[in-house]
Amino acid sequence: MKRYFPLHIRVPLIFFGSAGILEYFIDSGDQPAFIKHPEIALLLVLILFIIIVFEVCYAAINNMMLQMLSEEERKAKMNAVVSKPSWLANFLKNATNATPIEHEEEIVLNHNYDGIKELDNALPPWWVWGFYATIVFAVVYMARYHVFDGDSQIQEFENEMEIARIEIEEYKKTAKDLVDHTTVVALTEASDLEAGKAVFIQNCAVCHKPDGGGSIGPNLTDEHWVLGGGINNIFKTISQGGRPAKGMEAWSKKGMKPSEIQQVASYILTLAGTNPADAKAPEGDIWKAE
Ligand code: HEC
């Protein structure tokens, strides 16, 4: 035991092992447990202290026992430790089971091709185990996918895509600023329309008039639209601007958030048919939703 886990492996192994176990079982969110809970850090220090005390006592006792042995016994003990092959050497030997070079003449086969000889080594156990493992795997695989009709790779892929799609939909519902002109829907909540109106009065009324009747910019209350009506087109115009050099800026570039654009676009929709006094003459085509 002591030979396989010398001091410099044993101590970190026990310490980080306990730290890992604590980390695994204590729910500390995305921070390490010993940062989130100072008492865990304290516990780790205590564990380290106990390990060190234990090691020191262990070494002292060992030393005392060695002192008590006679000279020969001590030498015999040391030799036993040195002459034993390490576990790694043992493992490699067992895993390959090759006949050592000194004994190769015992397994050389009788044919000789122009001086090239063939050895009859046993199959290496690691290979044989691997082969048995493939047989076990094949049985499990066949049962799972061909007898009990498990999901194929394509089916698994599609299942995961479906889950991801639902998650994206859920996320979009919480992230209001992810809307763009392809996904936007008209808002109807009074609070959203109020907010849209405020944005409109502050930023847009100079060109479109506070009632939307239009001056520099077109009338936003009639059925005629230069750049297309409906929530999607209106959102796009506000976000990306009108035709070049016409005066309608791309408001997303001026720092207007998608959620605000959605609010003001929804507000504009409510102006339809209000027929304000002194409204600008219709421009563009009559727009009909498809
Ligand atoms: C500097 C003046 C100006 C300001 C400020 C302005 N607009 Fe415009 N707007 C225009 C002009 C000019 C057009 C026509 C663009 C074109 O013909 O390409 C336009 C077009 C539009 C259209 C499309 C109308 C149609 O018939 O297709 C919408 C919708 C619109 N603006 C909304 C807004 C909103 C919302 C704001 C505020 C965030 C705003 N505008 C601020 C000048 C302005």
PDB file of N, CA, C and O in Angstrom, residues 88-135:
ATOM      1  N   LEU A  88       3.150  -1.190 -11.553  1.00  0.00           N
ATOM      2  CA  LEU A  88       3.049  -0.872 -12.980  1.00  0.00           C
ATOM      3  C   LEU A  88       3.723  -1.974 -13.797  1.00  0.00           C
ATOM      4  O   LEU A  88       3.177  -2.470 -14.789  1.00  0.00           O
ATOM      5  N   ALA A  89       4.927  -2.383 -13.352  1.00  0.00           N
ATOM      6  CA  ALA A  89       5.638  -3.447 -14.067  1.00  0.00           C
ATOM      7  C   ALA A  89       4.808  -4.725 -14.042  1.00  0.00           C
ATOM      8  O   ALA A  89       4.672  -5.412 -15.062  1.00  0.00           O
ATOM      9  N   ASN A  90       4.231  -5.018 -12.874  1.00  0.00           N
ATOM     10  CA  ASN A  90       3.370  -6.198 -12.744  1.00  0.00           C
ATOM     11  C   ASN A  90       2.200  -6.135 -13.704  1.00  0.00           C
ATOM     12  O   ASN A  90       1.873  -7.102 -14.387  1.00  0.00           O
ATOM     13  N   PHE A  91       1.589  -4.968 -13.723  1.00  0.00           N
ATOM     14  CA  PHE A  91       0.398  -4.793 -14.553  1.00  0.00           C
ATOM     15  C   PHE A  91       0.749  -4.991 -16.027  1.00  0.00           C
ATOM     16  O   PHE A  91       0.051  -5.691 -16.756  1.00  0.00           O
ATOM     17  N   LEU A  92       1.859  -4.379 -16.467  1.00  0.00           N
ATOM     18  CA  LEU A  92       2.255  -4.500 -17.871  1.00  0.00           C
ATOM     19  C   LEU A  92       2.544  -5.952 -18.217  1.00  0.00           C
ATOM     20  O   LEU A  92       2.184  -6.439 -19.283  1.00  0.00           O
ATOM     21  N   LYS A  93       3.187  -6.639 -17.286  1.00  0.00           N
ATOM     22  CA  LYS A  93       3.539  -8.041 -17.538  1.00  0.00           C
ATOM     23  C   LYS A  93       2.265  -8.859 -17.702  1.00  0.00           C
ATOM     24  O   LYS A  93       2.113  -9.640 -18.645  1.00  0.00           O
ATOM     25  N   ASN A  94       1.296  -8.638 -16.775  1.00  0.00           N
ATOM     26  CA  ASN A  94       0.050  -9.394 -16.853  1.00  0.00           C
ATOM     27  C   ASN A  94      -0.758  -9.035 -18.085  1.00  0.00           C
ATOM     28  O   ASN A  94      -1.472  -9.866 -18.638  1.00  0.00           O
ATOM     29  N   ALA A  95      -0.670  -7.768 -18.501  1.00  0.00           N
ATOM     30  CA  ALA A  95      -1.501  -7.333 -19.614  1.00  0.00           C
ATOM     31  C   ALA A  95      -0.971  -7.838 -20.951  1.00  0.00           C
ATOM     32  O   ALA A  95      -1.729  -7.972 -21.910  1.00  0.00           O
ATOM     33  N   THR A  96       0.321  -8.093 -21.053  1.00  0.00           N
ATOM     34  CA  THR A  96       0.852  -8.554 -22.335  1.00  0.00           C
ATOM     35  C   THR A  96       1.102 -10.055 -22.330  1.00  0.00           C
ATOM     36  O   THR A  96       0.910 -10.714 -23.336  1.00  0.00           O
ATOM     37  N   ASN A  97       1.528 -10.604 -21.163  1.00  0.00           N
ATOM     38  CA  ASN A  97       1.757 -12.035 -21.046  1.00  0.00           C
ATOM     39  C   ASN A  97       2.725 -12.545 -22.099  1.00  0.00           C
ATOM     40  O   ASN A  97       2.591 -13.663 -22.579  1.00  0.00           O
ATOM     41  N   ALA A  98       3.661 -11.716 -22.543  1.00  0.00           N
ATOM     42  CA  ALA A  98       4.605 -12.147 -23.586  1.00  0.00           C
ATOM     43  C   ALA A  98       5.697 -13.001 -22.951  1.00  0.00           C
ATOM     44  O   ALA A  98       6.087 -12.791 -21.803  1.00  0.00           O
ATOM     45  N   THR A  99       6.183 -13.963 -23.692  1.00  0.00           N
ATOM     46  CA  THR A  99       7.288 -14.786 -23.219  1.00  0.00           C
ATOM     47  C   THR A  99       8.556 -13.929 -23.230  1.00  0.00           C
ATOM     48  O   THR A  99       8.818 -13.252 -24.228  1.00  0.00           O
ATOM     49  N   PRO A 100       9.305 -13.897 -22.141  1.00  0.00           N
ATOM     50  CA  PRO A 100      10.504 -13.056 -22.130  1.00  0.00           C
ATOM     51  C   PRO A 100      11.497 -13.482 -23.208  1.00  0.00           C
ATOM     52  O   PRO A 100      11.528 -14.654 -23.599  1.00  0.00           O
ATOM     53  N   ILE A 101      12.282 -12.545 -23.678  1.00  0.00           N
ATOM     54  CA  ILE A 101      13.221 -12.797 -24.772  1.00  0.00           C
ATOM     55  C   ILE A 101      14.115 -13.997 -24.478  1.00  0.00           C
ATOM     56  O   ILE A 101      14.400 -14.805 -25.366  1.00  0.00           O
ATOM     57  N   GLU A 102      14.517 -14.172 -23.212  1.00  0.00           N
ATOM     58  CA  GLU A 102      15.439 -15.270 -22.883  1.00  0.00           C
ATOM     59  C   GLU A 102      14.818 -16.626 -23.182  1.00  0.00           C
ATOM     60  O   GLU A 102      15.513 -17.602 -23.424  1.00  0.00           O
ATOM     61  N   HIS A 103      13.466 -16.708 -23.134  1.00  0.00           N
ATOM     62  CA  HIS A 103      12.830 -18.023 -23.318  1.00  0.00           C
ATOM     63  C   HIS A 103      12.205 -18.170 -24.694  1.00  0.00           C
ATOM     64  O   HIS A 103      11.408 -19.059 -24.933  1.00  0.00           O
ATOM     65  N   GLU A 104      12.562 -17.270 -25.610  1.00  0.00           N
ATOM     66  CA  GLU A 104      11.866 -17.291 -26.897  1.00  0.00           C
ATOM     67  C   GLU A 104      12.067 -18.579 -27.679  1.00  0.00           C
ATOM     68  O   GLU A 104      11.181 -18.985 -28.436  1.00  0.00           O
ATOM     69  N   GLU A 105      13.215 -19.237 -27.506  1.00  0.00           N
ATOM     70  CA  GLU A 105      13.440 -20.458 -28.297  1.00  0.00           C
ATOM     71  C   GLU A 105      12.387 -21.528 -28.003  1.00  0.00           C
ATOM     72  O   GLU A 105      12.129 -22.396 -28.820  1.00  0.00           O
ATOM     73  N   GLU A 106      11.718 -21.394 -26.834  1.00  0.00           N
ATOM     74  CA  GLU A 106      10.685 -22.389 -26.493  1.00  0.00           C
ATOM     75  C   GLU A 106       9.435 -22.235 -27.347  1.00  0.00           C
ATOM     76  O   GLU A 106       8.660 -23.171 -27.492  1.00  0.00           O
ATOM     77  N   ILE A 107       9.214 -21.044 -27.886  1.00  0.00           N
ATOM     78  CA  ILE A 107       7.956 -20.840 -28.610  1.00  0.00           C
ATOM     79  C   ILE A 107       8.176 -20.548 -30.095  1.00  0.00           C
ATOM     80  O   ILE A 107       7.253 -20.190 -30.807  1.00  0.00           O
ATOM     81  N   VAL A 108       9.400 -20.691 -30.561  1.00  0.00           N
ATOM     82  CA  VAL A 108       9.634 -20.407 -31.975  1.00  0.00           C
ATOM     83  C   VAL A 108       9.008 -21.529 -32.804  1.00  0.00           C
ATOM     84  O   VAL A 108       9.073 -22.708 -32.445  1.00  0.00           O
ATOM     85  N   LEU A 109       8.308 -21.171 -33.882  1.00  0.00           N
ATOM     86  CA  LEU A 109       7.632 -22.181 -34.705  1.00  0.00           C
ATOM     87  C   LEU A 109       8.634 -22.828 -35.659  1.00  0.00           C
ATOM     88  O   LEU A 109       9.694 -22.266 -35.947  1.00  0.00           O
ATOM     89  N   ASN A 110       8.236 -23.958 -36.205  1.00  0.00           N
ATOM     90  CA  ASN A 110       9.193 -24.777 -36.933  1.00  0.00           C
ATOM     91  C   ASN A 110       9.545 -24.286 -38.321  1.00  0.00           C
ATOM     92  O   ASN A 110      10.472 -24.777 -38.919  1.00  0.00           O
ATOM     93  N   HIS A 111       8.791 -23.371 -38.853  1.00  0.00           N
ATOM     94  CA  HIS A 111       9.129 -22.955 -40.216  1.00  0.00           C
ATOM     95  C   HIS A 111      10.063 -21.765 -40.191  1.00  0.00           C
ATOM     96  O   HIS A 111      10.058 -20.964 -39.261  1.00  0.00           O
ATOM     97  N   ASN A 112      10.806 -21.634 -41.239  1.00  0.00           N
ATOM     98  CA  ASN A 112      11.873 -20.656 -41.299  1.00  0.00           C
ATOM     99  C   ASN A 112      11.887 -20.122 -42.720  1.00  0.00           C
ATOM    100  O   ASN A 112      12.205 -20.841 -43.663  1.00  0.00           O
ATOM    101  N   TYR A 113      11.469 -18.876 -42.908  1.00  0.00           N
ATOM    102  CA  TYR A 113      11.400 -18.316 -44.257  1.00  0.00           C
ATOM    103  C   TYR A 113      12.649 -17.491 -44.504  1.00  0.00           C
ATOM    104  O   TYR A 113      12.699 -16.335 -44.062  1.00  0.00           O
ATOM    105  N   ASP A 114      13.618 -18.060 -45.186  1.00  0.00           N
ATOM    106  CA  ASP A 114      14.867 -17.352 -45.488  1.00  0.00           C
ATOM    107  C   ASP A 114      15.399 -16.655 -44.245  1.00  0.00           C
ATOM    108  O   ASP A 114      15.773 -15.479 -44.300  1.00  0.00           O
ATOM    109  N   GLY A 115      15.350 -17.317 -43.148  1.00  0.00           N
ATOM    110  CA  GLY A 115      15.925 -16.739 -41.928  1.00  0.00           C
ATOM    111  C   GLY A 115      14.930 -15.982 -41.082  1.00  0.00           C
ATOM    112  O   GLY A 115      15.238 -15.590 -39.969  1.00  0.00           O
ATOM    113  N   ILE A 116      13.709 -15.761 -41.626  1.00  0.00           N
ATOM    114  CA  ILE A 116      12.702 -15.066 -40.806  1.00  0.00           C
ATOM    115  C   ILE A 116      11.913 -16.120 -40.046  1.00  0.00           C
ATOM    116  O   ILE A 116      11.291 -16.996 -40.650  1.00  0.00           O
ATOM    117  N   LYS A 117      11.934 -16.006 -38.709  1.00  0.00           N
ATOM    118  CA  LYS A 117      11.252 -17.016 -37.903  1.00  0.00           C
ATOM    119  C   LYS A 117       9.982 -16.428 -37.299  1.00  0.00           C
ATOM    120  O   LYS A 117       9.818 -15.201 -37.237  1.00  0.00           O
ATOM    121  N   GLU A 118       9.133 -17.345 -36.853  1.00  0.00           N
ATOM    122  CA  GLU A 118       7.865 -16.879 -36.288  1.00  0.00           C
ATOM    123  C   GLU A 118       7.726 -17.362 -34.849  1.00  0.00           C
ATOM    124  O   GLU A 118       8.001 -18.518 -34.550  1.00  0.00           O
ATOM    125  N   LEU A 119       7.287 -16.471 -33.975  1.00  0.00           N
ATOM    126  CA  LEU A 119       7.075 -16.852 -32.580  1.00  0.00           C
ATOM    127  C   LEU A 119       5.604 -17.157 -32.351  1.00  0.00           C
ATOM    128  O   LEU A 119       4.731 -16.554 -32.967  1.00  0.00           O
ATOM    129  N   ASP A 120       5.349 -18.090 -31.450  1.00  0.00           N
ATOM    130  CA  ASP A 120       3.964 -18.431 -31.133  1.00  0.00           C
ATOM    131  C   ASP A 120       3.618 -17.870 -29.752  1.00  0.00           C
ATOM    132  O   ASP A 120       3.344 -18.621 -28.819  1.00  0.00           O
ATOM    133  N   ASN A 121       3.638 -16.546 -29.627  1.00  0.00           N
ATOM    134  CA  ASN A 121       3.276 -15.917 -28.356  1.00  0.00           C
ATOM    135  C   ASN A 121       1.777 -16.068 -28.086  1.00  0.00           C
ATOM    136  O   ASN A 121       0.969 -16.133 -29.023  1.00  0.00           O
ATOM    137  N   ALA A 122       1.440 -16.118 -26.792  1.00  0.00           N
ATOM    138  CA  ALA A 122       0.015 -16.131 -26.448  1.00  0.00           C
ATOM    139  C   ALA A 122      -0.583 -14.775 -26.817  1.00  0.00           C
ATOM    140  O   ALA A 122       0.113 -13.761 -26.829  1.00  0.00           O
ATOM    141  N   LEU A 123      -1.891 -14.762 -27.105  1.00  0.00           N
ATOM    142  CA  LEU A 123      -2.538 -13.478 -27.366  1.00  0.00           C
ATOM    143  C   LEU A 123      -2.409 -12.626 -26.114  1.00  0.00           C
ATOM    144  O   LEU A 123      -2.634 -13.115 -25.006  1.00  0.00           O
ATOM    145  N   PRO A 124      -2.085 -11.353 -26.258  1.00  0.00           N
ATOM    146  CA  PRO A 124      -1.966 -10.512 -25.057  1.00  0.00           C
ATOM    147  C   PRO A 124      -3.318 -10.399 -24.361  1.00  0.00           C
ATOM    148  O   PRO A 124      -4.321 -10.113 -25.023  1.00  0.00           O
ATOM    149  N   PRO A 125      -3.361 -10.619 -23.049  1.00  0.00           N
ATOM    150  CA  PRO A 125      -4.644 -10.538 -22.339  1.00  0.00           C
ATOM    151  C   PRO A 125      -5.372  -9.216 -22.552  1.00  0.00           C
ATOM    152  O   PRO A 125      -6.597  -9.192 -22.629  1.00  0.00           O
ATOM    153  N   TRP A 126      -4.649  -8.092 -22.673  1.00  0.00           N
ATOM    154  CA  TRP A 126      -5.385  -6.824 -22.862  1.00  0.00           C
ATOM    155  C   TRP A 126      -6.204  -6.885 -24.138  1.00  0.00           C
ATOM    156  O   TRP A 126      -7.323  -6.380 -24.215  1.00  0.00           O
ATOM    157  N   TRP A 127      -5.645  -7.568 -25.159  1.00  0.00           N
ATOM    158  CA  TRP A 127      -6.358  -7.660 -26.429  1.00  0.00           C
ATOM    159  C   TRP A 127      -7.571  -8.586 -26.288  1.00  0.00           C
ATOM    160  O   TRP A 127      -8.658  -8.276 -26.762  1.00  0.00           O
ATOM    161  N   VAL A 128      -7.334  -9.720 -25.585  1.00  0.00           N
ATOM    162  CA  VAL A 128      -8.430 -10.682 -25.410  1.00  0.00           C
ATOM    163  C   VAL A 128      -9.574 -10.037 -24.638  1.00  0.00           C
ATOM    164  O   VAL A 128     -10.738 -10.152 -25.010  1.00  0.00           O
ATOM    165  N   TRP A 129      -9.234  -9.322 -23.552  1.00  0.00           N
ATOM    166  CA  TRP A 129     -10.289  -8.637 -22.778  1.00  0.00           C
ATOM    167  C   TRP A 129     -11.049  -7.654 -23.661  1.00  0.00           C
ATOM    168  O   TRP A 129     -12.266  -7.556 -23.612  1.00  0.00           O
ATOM    169  N   GLY A 130     -10.280  -6.941 -24.467  1.00  0.00           N
ATOM    170  CA  GLY A 130     -10.918  -5.967 -25.355  1.00  0.00           C
ATOM    171  C   GLY A 130     -11.891  -6.654 -26.304  1.00  0.00           C
ATOM    172  O   GLY A 130     -12.998  -6.172 -26.550  1.00  0.00           O
ATOM    173  N   PHE A 131     -11.482  -7.796 -26.803  1.00  0.00           N
ATOM    174  CA  PHE A 131     -12.333  -8.548 -27.724  1.00  0.00           C
ATOM    175  C   PHE A 131     -13.625  -8.995 -27.035  1.00  0.00           C
ATOM    176  O   PHE A 131     -14.721  -8.841 -27.566  1.00  0.00           O
ATOM    177  N   TYR A 132     -13.478  -9.521 -25.784  1.00  0.00           N
ATOM    178  CA  TYR A 132     -14.683  -9.921 -25.053  1.00  0.00           C
ATOM    179  C   TYR A 132     -15.586  -8.712 -24.825  1.00  0.00           C
ATOM    180  O   TYR A 132     -16.806  -8.816 -24.929  1.00  0.00           O
ATOM    181  N   ALA A 133     -14.945  -7.580 -24.553  1.00  0.00           N
ATOM    182  CA  ALA A 133     -15.742  -6.370 -24.305  1.00  0.00           C
ATOM    183  C   ALA A 133     -16.567  -6.025 -25.539  1.00  0.00           C
ATOM    184  O   ALA A 133     -17.729  -5.621 -25.429  1.00  0.00           O
ATOM    185  N   THR A 134     -15.981  -6.194 -26.745  1.00  0.00           N
ATOM    186  CA  THR A 134     -16.755  -5.872 -27.956  1.00  0.00           C
ATOM    187  C   THR A 134     -17.949  -6.806 -28.089  1.00  0.00           C
ATOM    188  O   THR A 134     -19.009  -6.391 -28.548  1.00  0.00           O
ATOM    189  N   ILE A 135     -17.777  -8.074 -27.664  1.00  0.00           N
ATOM    190  CA  ILE A 135     -18.893  -9.013 -27.763  1.00  0.00           C
ATOM    191  C   ILE A 135     -20.021  -8.574 -26.826  1.00  0.00           C
ATOM    192  O   ILE A 135     -21.190  -8.502 -27.210  1.00  0.00           O
TER     193      ILE A 135
END
